[in-house]
């Protein structure tokens, strides 16, 4: 069973949320992943992309030099 967050209210309005550490960490990891995806989408929209064949060729050349 996943622990549910506890909403703390004041005068009938939500003021704070209390959640367990594991849920908090999972939320932070999800937010970080969403940020990476959003940044990637911005780069695609800005045209900062390269053909996959170019990337693979560059990686193979780098590996051959090592």
N, CA, C and O atoms as a GROMACS GRO file, in nm:
protein
  264
    1UNK      N    1   0.084  -0.119   0.000
    1UNK     CA    2   0.000   0.000   0.000
    1UNK      C    3   0.088   0.124   0.000
    1UNK      O    4   0.178   0.137   0.083
    2UNK      N    5   0.062   0.215  -0.091
    2UNK     CA    6   0.138   0.339  -0.102
    2UNK      C    7   0.083   0.438  -0.001
    2UNK      O    8  -0.037   0.465   0.002
    3UNK      N    9   0.171   0.494   0.083
    3UNK     CA   10   0.124   0.593   0.180
    3UNK      C   11   0.065   0.716   0.109
    3UNK      O   12   0.121   0.764   0.011
    4UNK      N   13  -0.045   0.764   0.159
    4UNK     CA   14  -0.109   0.882   0.101
    4UNK      C   15  -0.056   1.007   0.169
    4UNK      O   16  -0.032   1.006   0.290
    5UNK      N   17  -0.038   1.117   0.094
    5UNK     CA   18   0.006   1.241   0.156
    5UNK      C   19  -0.103   1.295   0.249
    5UNK      O   20  -0.222   1.271   0.228
    6UNK      N   21  -0.061   1.366   0.351
    6UNK     CA   22  -0.152   1.427   0.447
    6UNK      C   23  -0.158   1.576   0.417
    6UNK      O   24  -0.057   1.645   0.422
    7UNK      N   25  -0.278   1.626   0.386
    7UNK     CA   26  -0.296   1.768   0.357
    7UNK      C   27  -0.331   1.838   0.487
    7UNK      O   28  -0.427   1.801   0.555
    8UNK      N   29  -0.253   1.938   0.520
    8UNK     CA   30  -0.274   2.015   0.642
    8UNK      C   31  -0.349   2.143   0.604
    8UNK      O   32  -0.306   2.219   0.517
    9UNK      N   33  -0.461   2.166   0.671
    9UNK     CA   34  -0.543   2.282   0.638
    9UNK      C   35  -0.542   2.384   0.751
    9UNK      O   36  -0.512   2.353   0.867
   10UNK      N   37  -0.575   2.506   0.713
   10UNK     CA   38  -0.590   2.614   0.811
   10UNK      C   39  -0.709   2.697   0.765
   10UNK      O   40  -0.712   2.748   0.653
   11UNK      N   41  -0.807   2.709   0.852
   11UNK     CA   42  -0.930   2.782   0.819
   11UNK      C   43  -0.995   2.726   0.693
   11UNK      O   44  -1.049   2.801   0.611
   12UNK      N   45  -0.991   2.595   0.677
   12UNK     CA   46  -1.056   2.528   0.564
   12UNK      C   47  -0.977   2.527   0.435
   12UNK      O   48  -1.024   2.469   0.337
   13UNK      N   49  -0.860   2.587   0.430
   13UNK     CA   50  -0.780   2.590   0.308
   13UNK      C   51  -0.651   2.510   0.325
   13UNK      O   52  -0.591   2.511   0.432
   14UNK      N   53  -0.610   2.443   0.219
   14UNK     CA   54  -0.487   2.365   0.223
   14UNK      C   55  -0.367   2.459   0.242
   14UNK      O   56  -0.354   2.558   0.170
   15UNK      N   57  -0.282   2.428   0.338
   15UNK     CA   58  -0.164   2.511   0.366
   15UNK      C   59  -0.033   2.435   0.348
   15UNK      O   60   0.070   2.496   0.318
   16UNK      N   61  -0.035   2.304   0.366
   16UNK     CA   62   0.088   2.225   0.355
   16UNK      C   63   0.052   2.080   0.325
   16UNK      O   64  -0.062   2.037   0.347
   17UNK      N   65   0.150   2.007   0.275
   17UNK     CA   66   0.133   1.865   0.248
   17UNK      C   67   0.248   1.791   0.314
   17UNK      O   68   0.364   1.830   0.300
   18UNK      N   69   0.216   1.686   0.384
   18UNK     CA   70   0.315   1.602   0.450
   18UNK      C   71   0.314   1.467   0.380
   18UNK      O   72   0.209   1.403   0.367
   19UNK      N   73   0.431   1.423   0.335
   19UNK     CA   74   0.440   1.293   0.269
   19UNK      C   75   0.565   1.221   0.315
   19UNK      O   76   0.658   1.282   0.367
   20UNK      N   77   0.566   1.089   0.296
   20UNK     CA   78   0.682   1.011   0.338
   20UNK      C   79   0.801   1.038   0.246
   20UNK      O   80   0.785   1.084   0.134
   21UNK      N   81   0.918   1.008   0.297
   21UNK     CA   82   1.043   1.038   0.225
   21UNK      C   83   1.051   0.966   0.091
   21UNK      O   84   1.093   1.025  -0.008
   22UNK      N   85   1.011   0.840   0.086
   22UNK     CA   86   1.019   0.764  -0.040
   22UNK      C   87   0.931   0.828  -0.147
   22UNK      O   88   0.972   0.837  -0.262
   23UNK      N   89   0.812   0.870  -0.110
   23UNK     CA   90   0.723   0.936  -0.208
   23UNK      C   91   0.781   1.069  -0.253
   23UNK      O   92   0.775   1.103  -0.371
   24UNK      N   93   0.838   1.144  -0.160
   24UNK     CA   94   0.900   1.271  -0.193
   24UNK      C   95   1.015   1.251  -0.292
   24UNK      O   96   1.026   1.322  -0.392
   25UNK      N   97   1.101   1.153  -0.263
   25UNK     CA   98   1.214   1.126  -0.352
   25UNK      C   99   1.167   1.082  -0.489
   25UNK      O  100   1.226   1.121  -0.590
   26UNK      N  101   1.062   1.001  -0.496
   26UNK     CA  102   1.007   0.957  -0.624
   26UNK      C  103   0.953   1.077  -0.702
   26UNK      O  104   0.971   1.085  -0.824
   27UNK      N  105   0.889   1.167  -0.633
   27UNK     CA  106   0.837   1.288  -0.697
   27UNK      C  107   0.951   1.372  -0.752
   27UNK      O  108   0.942   1.423  -0.864
   28UNK      N  109   1.058   1.387  -0.676
   28UNK     CA  110   1.172   1.466  -0.720
   28UNK      C  111   1.239   1.403  -0.843
   28UNK      O  112   1.279   1.474  -0.935
   29UNK      N  113   1.249   1.270  -0.845
   29UNK     CA  114   1.307   1.201  -0.961
   29UNK      C  115   1.220   1.221  -1.084
   29UNK      O  116   1.271   1.242  -1.194
   30UNK      N  117   1.089   1.215  -1.066
   30UNK     CA  118   0.996   1.236  -1.177
   30UNK      C  119   1.009   1.378  -1.231
   30UNK      O  120   1.012   1.399  -1.352
   31UNK      N  121   1.017   1.476  -1.142
   31UNK     CA  122   1.033   1.615  -1.185
   31UNK      C  123   1.164   1.636  -1.260
   31UNK      O  124   1.168   1.709  -1.359
   32UNK      N  125   1.270   1.572  -1.213
   32UNK     CA  126   1.400   1.584  -1.282
   32UNK      C  127   1.392   1.525  -1.422
   32UNK      O  128   1.444   1.583  -1.517
   33UNK      N  129   1.327   1.410  -1.436
   33UNK     CA  130   1.312   1.348  -1.567
   33UNK      C  131   1.229   1.436  -1.660
   33UNK      O  132   1.264   1.453  -1.777
   34UNK      N  133   1.121   1.492  -1.608
   34UNK     CA  134   1.037   1.581  -1.690
   34UNK      C  135   1.116   1.704  -1.734
   34UNK      O  136   1.097   1.753  -1.845
   35UNK      N  137   1.203   1.755  -1.647
   35UNK     CA  138   1.285   1.870  -1.684
   35UNK      C  139   1.381   1.835  -1.797
   35UNK      O  140   1.398   1.912  -1.891
   36UNK      N  141   1.443   1.717  -1.788
   36UNK     CA  142   1.534   1.672  -1.894
   36UNK      C  143   1.459   1.658  -2.026
   36UNK      O  144   1.509   1.698  -2.131
   37UNK      N  145   1.339   1.600  -2.020
   37UNK     CA  146   1.259   1.585  -2.142
   37UNK      C  147   1.220   1.720  -2.200
   37UNK      O  148   1.224   1.738  -2.322
   38UNK      N  149   1.184   1.815  -2.115
   38UNK     CA  150   1.146   1.948  -2.162
   38UNK      C  151   1.265   2.019  -2.226
   38UNK      O  152   1.251   2.084  -2.330
   39UNK      N  153   1.382   2.006  -2.165
   39UNK     CA  154   1.503   2.067  -2.222
   39UNK      C  155   1.536   2.004  -2.358
   39UNK      O  156   1.576   2.074  -2.451
   40UNK      N  157   1.520   1.872  -2.367
   40UNK     CA  158   1.544   1.805  -2.494
   40UNK      C  159   1.447   1.852  -2.601
   40UNK      O  160   1.486   1.872  -2.716
   41UNK      N  161   1.321   1.870  -2.564
   41UNK     CA  162   1.221   1.919  -2.659
   41UNK      C  163   1.254   2.060  -2.706
   41UNK      O  164   1.235   2.093  -2.823
   42UNK      N  165   1.305   2.143  -2.615
   42UNK     CA  166   1.346   2.279  -2.653
   42UNK      C  167   1.459   2.275  -2.754
   42UNK      O  168   1.461   2.353  -2.849
   43UNK      N  169   1.554   2.184  -2.734
   43UNK     CA  170   1.666   2.172  -2.828
   43UNK      C  171   1.618   2.124  -2.965
   43UNK      O  172   1.666   2.172  -3.068
   44UNK      N  173   1.524   2.030  -2.965
   44UNK     CA  174   1.468   1.984  -3.093
   44UNK      C  175   1.398   2.099  -3.163
   44UNK      O  176   1.416   2.120  -3.283
   45UNK      N  177   1.317   2.174  -3.088
   45UNK     CA  178   1.244   2.288  -3.145
   45UNK      C  179   1.338   2.395  -3.198
   45UNK      O  180   1.306   2.463  -3.296
   46UNK      N  181   1.454   2.409  -3.134
   46UNK     CA  182   1.552   2.509  -3.177
   46UNK      C  183   1.640   2.459  -3.292
   46UNK      O  184   1.725   2.532  -3.341
   47UNK      N  185   1.618   2.334  -3.334
   47UNK     CA  186   1.695   2.279  -3.445
   47UNK      C  187   1.833   2.230  -3.406
   47UNK      O  188   1.918   2.208  -3.493
   48UNK      N  189   1.856   2.210  -3.276
   48UNK     CA  190   1.987   2.163  -3.229
   48UNK      C  191   1.992   2.011  -3.231
   48UNK      O  192   2.010   1.947  -3.127
   49UNK      N  193   1.976   1.954  -3.348
   49UNK     CA  194   1.976   1.809  -3.362
   49UNK      C  195   2.077   1.768  -3.468
   49UNK      O  196   2.113   1.848  -3.555
   50UNK      N  197   2.122   1.644  -3.461
   50UNK     CA  198   2.215   1.589  -3.558
   50UNK      C  199   2.162   1.454  -3.603
   50UNK      O  200   2.096   1.384  -3.526
   51UNK      N  201   2.189   1.417  -3.727
   51UNK     CA  202   2.147   1.285  -3.773
   51UNK      C  203   2.212   1.175  -3.689
   51UNK      O  204   2.329   1.186  -3.651
   52UNK      N  205   2.139   1.070  -3.662
   52UNK     CA  206   2.189   0.960  -3.580
   52UNK      C  207   2.315   0.900  -3.641
   52UNK      O  208   2.407   0.861  -3.569
   53UNK      N  209   2.320   0.891  -3.773
   53UNK     CA  210   2.437   0.833  -3.838
   53UNK      C  211   2.564   0.913  -3.807
   53UNK      O  212   2.671   0.855  -3.791
   54UNK      N  213   2.552   1.045  -3.797
   54UNK     CA  214   2.668   1.129  -3.762
   54UNK      C  215   2.714   1.101  -3.620
   54UNK      O  216   2.834   1.093  -3.593
   55UNK      N  217   2.620   1.088  -3.530
   55UNK     CA  218   2.653   1.063  -3.389
   55UNK      C  219   2.721   0.926  -3.374
   55UNK      O  220   2.821   0.914  -3.304
   56UNK      N  221   2.665   0.825  -3.440
   56UNK     CA  222   2.722   0.690  -3.432
   56UNK      C  223   2.863   0.690  -3.491
   56UNK      O  224   2.953   0.630  -3.433
   57UNK      N  225   2.882   0.755  -3.603
   57UNK     CA  226   3.015   0.761  -3.665
   57UNK      C  227   3.116   0.829  -3.572
   57UNK      O  228   3.229   0.783  -3.559
   58UNK      N  229   3.073   0.938  -3.508
   58UNK     CA  230   3.162   1.009  -3.415
   58UNK      C  231   3.198   0.921  -3.296
   58UNK      O  232   3.314   0.919  -3.253
   59UNK      N  233   3.101   0.849  -3.243
   59UNK     CA  234   3.128   0.759  -3.129
   59UNK      C  235   3.221   0.645  -3.169
   59UNK      O  236   3.310   0.607  -3.093
   60UNK      N  237   3.200   0.590  -3.286
   60UNK     CA  238   3.289   0.482  -3.333
   60UNK      C  239   3.431   0.532  -3.352
   60UNK      O  240   3.526   0.462  -3.319
   61UNK      N  241   3.445   0.652  -3.405
   61UNK     CA  242   3.579   0.709  -3.425
   61UNK      C  243   3.647   0.735  -3.290
   61UNK      O  244   3.767   0.713  -3.275
   62UNK      N  245   3.570   0.782  -3.194
   62UNK     CA  246   3.624   0.809  -3.061
   62UNK      C  247   3.667   0.678  -2.995
   62UNK      O  248   3.771   0.673  -2.930
   63UNK      N  249   3.587   0.572  -3.013
   63UNK     CA  250   3.620   0.443  -2.954
   63UNK      C  251   3.746   0.384  -3.019
   63UNK      O  252   3.827   0.321  -2.952
   64UNK      N  253   3.761   0.405  -3.149
   64UNK     CA  254   3.878   0.353  -3.221
   64UNK      C  255   4.007   0.422  -3.173
   64UNK      O  256   4.113   0.360  -3.176
   65UNK      N  257   3.998   0.548  -3.132
   65UNK     CA  258   4.114   0.622  -3.084
   65UNK      C  259   4.156   0.578  -2.945
   65UNK      O  260   4.272   0.595  -2.906
   66UNK      N  261   4.063   0.524  -2.869
   66UNK     CA  262   4.092   0.488  -2.728
   66UNK      C  263   4.178   0.365  -2.716
   66UNK      O  264   4.211   0.324  -2.604
   0.00000   0.00000   0.00000
